[in-house]
Amino acid sequence: MDVTLLGPADVRQLADRLGIRPTKQLGQNFVHDPNTVRRIVRAADLAPGDLVLEVGPGLGSLTLALLEHGNPVCAVEIDPPLAAALPETVRQFAPEQAERLTVIAGDALRADLSGVKPTALVANLPYNVAVPVVLHLLATVPSLRRGLVMVQKEVADRLTAGPGSRVYGVPSVKLAWYATARQAGKVPAAVFWPVPNVESGLVGFEVHDGPGRVGSDRAPTFAVIDAAFAQRRKTLRAALAGWAGGAPEAERILRAAGVDPGLRGEQLTVDDFTRIASQRGPGNSPG
């Protein structure tokens, strides 16, 4: 397949031509190592028919590797000059694949993807918005079945943590609502320009089959998760008092759900939180 991946010189030349200077505000760190983007694509375990959603394609390093793999790409880019330049970059480095790229200029947290129906998310996500973007896309793009994202290693640890882990928290449980997540390797800082002062990690996920993670259960379950971790040092009886309308009512709900009121949020699974939410009567919604 006639695709040339971007090396360090290509990345610098593209940036210079576009007048691009990476900004911390947009979390821009561009990958310039062909082996790294190929490794990311392999780790994504894409099916031949997957339409890939890429958020934050930047100068196009990962975009080209996805096209090289044979998958069509819908790229969402918030930086207007980068969004405008990406089709030309693909025509230059992967001329035979240019028609398989769609670019949406805008914020992934607000973009309308209803007409695209991507089945896989593969992205080098800006560190400051990684968790909101992943959770938003899982909530609003029902066609997504799998994904692999590159994030700050600390975020990767949180997203994939299990109950009882020191870093298990709101991102861990909410991602578990939608999908089974796994760590898929580390990415050294040296493959980026500019070089970040943190290590990166890969997080892969497979969306759960069946109806158990969709519909009306999500909002009440997420409300319990938020309340439980807002005061994570407190027992659930105390932490959920405000949500339930008092500590005695919180204890009643917890016991009805089969959960010990003396536990803390970090000891519960996503199914535990779902059961707790289901035990609260409709008349007990907080004012």
Coordinates of C-alpha atoms in Angstrom, one line a residue:
M1 CA 0.0 0.0 0.0
D2 CA 1.4 3.3 -1.1
V3 CA 1.7 5.1 2.3
T4 CA 4.7 7.0 3.7
L5 CA 4.7 7.6 7.4
L6 CA 5.9 10.8 9.0
G7 CA 9.4 10.9 10.5
P8 CA 10.9 13.7 12.7
A9 CA 12.0 15.8 9.7
D10 CA 8.6 15.5 8.1
V11 CA 6.8 16.6 11.3
R12 CA 9.0 19.6 11.7
Q13 CA 8.6 20.6 8.0
L14 CA 4.9 20.3 8.1
A15 CA 4.7 22.3 11.3
D16 CA 6.9 25.0 9.8
R17 CA 4.9 25.2 6.6
L18 CA 1.7 25.6 8.5
G19 CA 3.2 28.0 11.0
I20 CA 2.2 25.6 13.8
R21 CA 3.8 25.9 17.2
P22 CA 2.5 23.1 19.6
T23 CA 0.4 24.6 22.4
K24 CA -0.1 23.4 25.9
Q25 CA -3.6 24.8 25.8
L26 CA -4.6 22.2 23.2
G27 CA -2.3 19.5 24.6
Q28 CA -0.4 19.2 21.4
N29 CA 2.5 16.7 21.3
F30 CA 3.0 15.3 17.9
V31 CA 4.3 11.7 17.4
H32 CA 7.2 11.5 14.9
D33 CA 8.1 7.8 15.1
P34 CA 6.7 5.5 12.4
N35 CA 7.3 2.4 14.6
T36 CA 5.2 3.9 17.4
V37 CA 2.1 4.6 15.3
R38 CA 2.3 1.2 13.7
R39 CA 2.5 -0.3 17.2
I40 CA -0.6 1.7 18.2
V41 CA -2.5 0.5 15.2
R42 CA -1.6 -3.2 15.9
A43 CA -2.6 -2.8 19.6
A44 CA -6.0 -1.4 18.5
D45 CA -6.8 -4.9 17.1
L46 CA -9.0 -3.3 14.3
A47 CA -11.3 -5.4 12.3
P48 CA -11.1 -5.1 8.5
G49 CA -14.4 -3.3 8.3
D50 CA -13.9 -0.9 11.2
L51 CA -14.5 2.8 10.5
V52 CA -12.0 4.5 12.8
L53 CA -12.7 7.7 14.7
E54 CA -9.5 9.6 15.4
V55 CA -9.7 12.6 17.8
G56 CA -6.9 15.1 17.6
P57 CA -5.0 13.9 14.5
G58 CA -2.6 16.8 14.6
L59 CA -0.2 16.6 11.7
G60 CA -1.4 13.2 10.7
S61 CA 1.2 10.7 11.9
L62 CA -1.4 8.2 13.3
T63 CA -3.9 9.0 10.6
L64 CA -1.4 7.7 8.0
A65 CA -0.7 4.6 9.9
L66 CA -4.5 3.8 10.2
L67 CA -4.9 4.3 6.5
E68 CA -1.8 2.1 5.8
H69 CA -3.6 -0.6 7.8
G70 CA -6.5 -0.3 5.4
N71 CA -9.2 1.3 7.6
P72 CA -11.1 4.4 6.6
V73 CA -10.7 7.3 9.1
C74 CA -12.9 10.1 10.3
A75 CA -10.7 12.6 12.0
V76 CA -12.0 15.3 14.4
E77 CA -9.6 18.2 14.8
I78 CA -10.2 21.2 17.0
D79 CA -7.3 23.3 15.6
P80 CA -8.6 24.9 12.3
P81 CA -5.2 25.1 10.5
L82 CA -4.5 21.4 11.3
A83 CA -7.9 20.3 10.2
A84 CA -7.6 22.2 6.9
A85 CA -4.1 20.8 6.3
L86 CA -4.7 17.1 7.0
P87 CA -6.4 16.2 3.7
E88 CA -3.4 17.7 1.8
T89 CA -0.9 15.8 4.0
V90 CA -2.7 12.5 3.2
R91 CA -2.7 13.3 -0.5
Q92 CA 1.0 13.9 -0.3
F93 CA 2.0 10.9 1.8
A94 CA -0.8 8.4 1.0
P95 CA -2.3 9.4 -2.3
E96 CA -4.1 6.2 -2.9
Q97 CA -5.9 6.5 0.5
A98 CA -7.0 10.1 0.3
E99 CA -10.6 9.3 -0.4
R100 CA -10.8 7.2 2.7
L101 CA -10.3 10.2 5.0
T102 CA -13.1 12.4 6.3
V103 CA -12.1 15.4 8.4
I104 CA -14.5 17.2 10.8
A105 CA -13.2 20.5 12.1
G106 CA -14.4 21.0 15.6
D107 CA -14.4 19.9 19.3
A108 CA -15.0 16.2 19.8
L109 CA -17.0 17.0 22.9
R110 CA -19.5 18.9 20.6
A111 CA -19.1 17.5 17.1
D112 CA -22.1 15.9 15.5
L113 CA -21.0 12.3 14.6
S114 CA -24.5 10.9 14.1
G115 CA -24.0 10.6 10.4
V116 CA -20.6 8.9 10.6
K117 CA -21.2 5.8 12.7
P118 CA -17.6 4.9 13.5
T119 CA -17.0 1.5 15.1
A120 CA -13.5 2.1 16.6
L121 CA -11.8 5.0 18.4
V122 CA -8.1 5.2 18.0
A123 CA -6.5 8.5 19.1
N124 CA -3.5 10.2 20.7
L125 CA -5.7 12.3 23.1
P126 CA -4.7 15.6 24.7
Y127 CA -3.9 14.8 28.3
N128 CA -6.2 17.5 29.7
V129 CA -9.4 16.2 28.1
A130 CA -8.7 12.5 27.6
V131 CA -11.2 11.1 30.2
P132 CA -14.1 13.5 29.2
V133 CA -13.6 12.7 25.5
V134 CA -13.6 8.9 26.0
L135 CA -16.7 8.9 28.2
H136 CA -18.5 11.4 26.0
L137 CA -17.9 9.4 22.9
L138 CA -19.0 6.2 24.5
A139 CA -22.2 7.9 25.7
T140 CA -23.1 9.6 22.4
V141 CA -21.7 7.3 19.6
P142 CA -23.5 4.0 20.0
S143 CA -21.8 2.5 17.0
L144 CA -18.4 2.3 18.8
R145 CA -17.4 -1.2 19.6
R146 CA -13.7 -0.9 20.5
G147 CA -11.0 1.6 21.0
L148 CA -7.4 2.3 21.8
V149 CA -6.3 5.7 23.2
M150 CA -2.9 7.1 24.1
V151 CA -3.1 9.1 27.3
Q152 CA -0.8 10.2 30.1
K153 CA 0.4 7.0 32.0
E154 CA -1.3 8.2 35.2
V155 CA -4.6 8.5 33.3
A156 CA -4.1 5.0 31.8
D157 CA -3.6 3.6 35.3
R158 CA -6.8 5.3 36.5
L159 CA -8.9 4.2 33.6
T160 CA -7.9 0.5 33.9
A161 CA -7.8 0.3 37.7
G162 CA -10.0 -2.3 39.5
P163 CA -11.7 -2.1 42.9
G164 CA -9.3 -1.8 45.8
S165 CA -6.6 -0.1 43.8
R166 CA -5.3 3.2 45.1
V167 CA -6.1 4.9 41.8
Y168 CA -9.5 3.4 41.3
G169 CA -12.1 6.1 41.0
V170 CA -14.7 7.8 39.0
P171 CA -13.0 7.3 35.6
S172 CA -12.4 3.7 36.3
V173 CA -16.0 2.9 37.2
K174 CA -17.6 5.0 34.5
L175 CA -15.4 3.4 31.8
A176 CA -16.3 0.0 33.2
W177 CA -20.0 0.9 32.8
Y178 CA -19.4 0.9 29.0
A179 CA -16.5 -1.4 28.3
T180 CA -13.8 -3.8 29.5
A181 CA -10.5 -1.9 29.6
R182 CA -6.9 -3.0 29.5
Q183 CA -3.5 -1.5 29.5
A184 CA -1.8 -2.0 26.1
G185 CA 1.7 -0.7 26.7
K186 CA 3.8 2.4 27.4
V187 CA 5.0 5.0 25.0
P188 CA 8.3 6.8 25.7
A189 CA 8.4 10.6 25.7
A190 CA 11.2 10.7 23.2
V191 CA 8.8 9.8 20.3
F192 CA 6.9 13.1 20.7
W193 CA 7.6 16.7 19.5
P194 CA 7.8 18.6 21.8
V195 CA 9.0 16.0 24.3
P196 CA 6.4 15.9 27.2
N197 CA 7.5 15.7 30.8
V198 CA 5.3 12.7 31.4
E199 CA 5.2 9.1 30.2
S200 CA 2.3 8.0 28.1
G201 CA 0.3 4.8 28.1
L202 CA -2.1 2.9 25.8
V203 CA -5.6 1.9 27.0
G204 CA -7.6 -0.5 24.9
F205 CA -11.3 -1.3 25.5
E206 CA -14.1 -3.5 24.2
V207 CA -17.6 -2.2 24.6
H208 CA -20.0 -4.6 26.4
D209 CA -22.5 -6.5 24.4
G210 CA -26.2 -6.5 25.2
P211 CA -28.4 -3.8 26.7
G212 CA -27.0 -3.8 30.2
R213 CA -25.0 -0.6 29.8
V214 CA -27.4 1.6 28.0
G215 CA -30.7 3.4 28.7
S216 CA -32.1 5.0 31.7
D217 CA -29.9 3.3 34.3
R218 CA -26.8 5.3 33.4
A219 CA -27.7 8.8 34.9
P220 CA -28.7 7.5 38.3
T221 CA -25.8 5.1 38.5
F222 CA -23.3 7.8 37.6
A223 CA -24.9 10.1 40.3
V224 CA -24.1 7.4 42.9
I225 CA -20.5 7.0 41.6
D226 CA -20.0 10.8 41.8
A227 CA -21.3 11.0 45.3
A228 CA -19.4 8.0 46.6
F229 CA -16.0 9.3 45.3
A230 CA -16.6 13.0 46.2
Q231 CA -15.8 12.1 49.8
R232 CA -13.8 8.9 49.2
R233 CA -12.4 8.7 52.7
K234 CA -15.9 8.4 54.2
T235 CA -17.9 5.2 54.4
L236 CA -20.7 4.8 51.9
R237 CA -23.3 5.5 54.6
A238 CA -21.8 9.0 55.1
A239 CA -20.7 9.7 51.5
L240 CA -24.2 8.9 50.1
A241 CA -26.1 10.7 52.8
G242 CA -26.6 13.8 50.6
W243 CA -27.6 11.8 47.6
A244 CA -30.0 9.6 49.5
G245 CA -31.6 12.3 51.7
G246 CA -29.9 11.4 54.9
A247 CA -27.5 8.8 56.4
P248 CA -30.3 6.4 57.6
E249 CA -31.9 6.4 54.1
A250 CA -28.4 5.8 52.6
E251 CA -28.0 2.8 54.9
R252 CA -31.4 1.4 54.0
I253 CA -30.6 1.7 50.3
L254 CA -27.2 0.1 50.7
R255 CA -28.5 -2.8 52.7
A256 CA -31.3 -3.4 50.2
A257 CA -28.6 -3.5 47.4
G258 CA -26.6 -6.0 49.4
V259 CA -23.8 -3.6 50.0
D260 CA -22.1 -3.1 53.5
P261 CA -22.7 0.6 54.5
G262 CA -19.3 0.6 56.2
L263 CA -17.4 0.1 52.9
R264 CA -15.9 2.9 50.8
G265 CA -16.5 3.7 47.2
E266 CA -13.2 2.3 46.0
Q267 CA -14.2 -1.2 47.1
L268 CA -17.2 -1.4 44.9
T269 CA -17.7 -2.7 41.3
V270 CA -19.8 -0.9 38.7
D271 CA -22.5 -3.6 39.2
D272 CA -22.6 -2.7 42.9
F273 CA -23.2 1.0 42.0
T274 CA -25.9 0.0 39.6
R275 CA -27.7 -2.0 42.3
I276 CA -27.5 0.9 44.8
A277 CA -29.0 3.3 42.2
S278 CA -31.8 0.8 41.5
Q279 CA -32.8 0.7 45.2
R280 CA -33.6 4.3 45.6
G281 CA -37.3 5.1 45.4
P282 CA -38.5 7.6 42.7
G283 CA -39.8 9.9 45.3
N284 CA -36.4 10.3 47.0
S285 CA -34.7 12.4 44.3
P286 CA -32.7 15.2 45.8
G287 CA -34.3 18.6 45.7

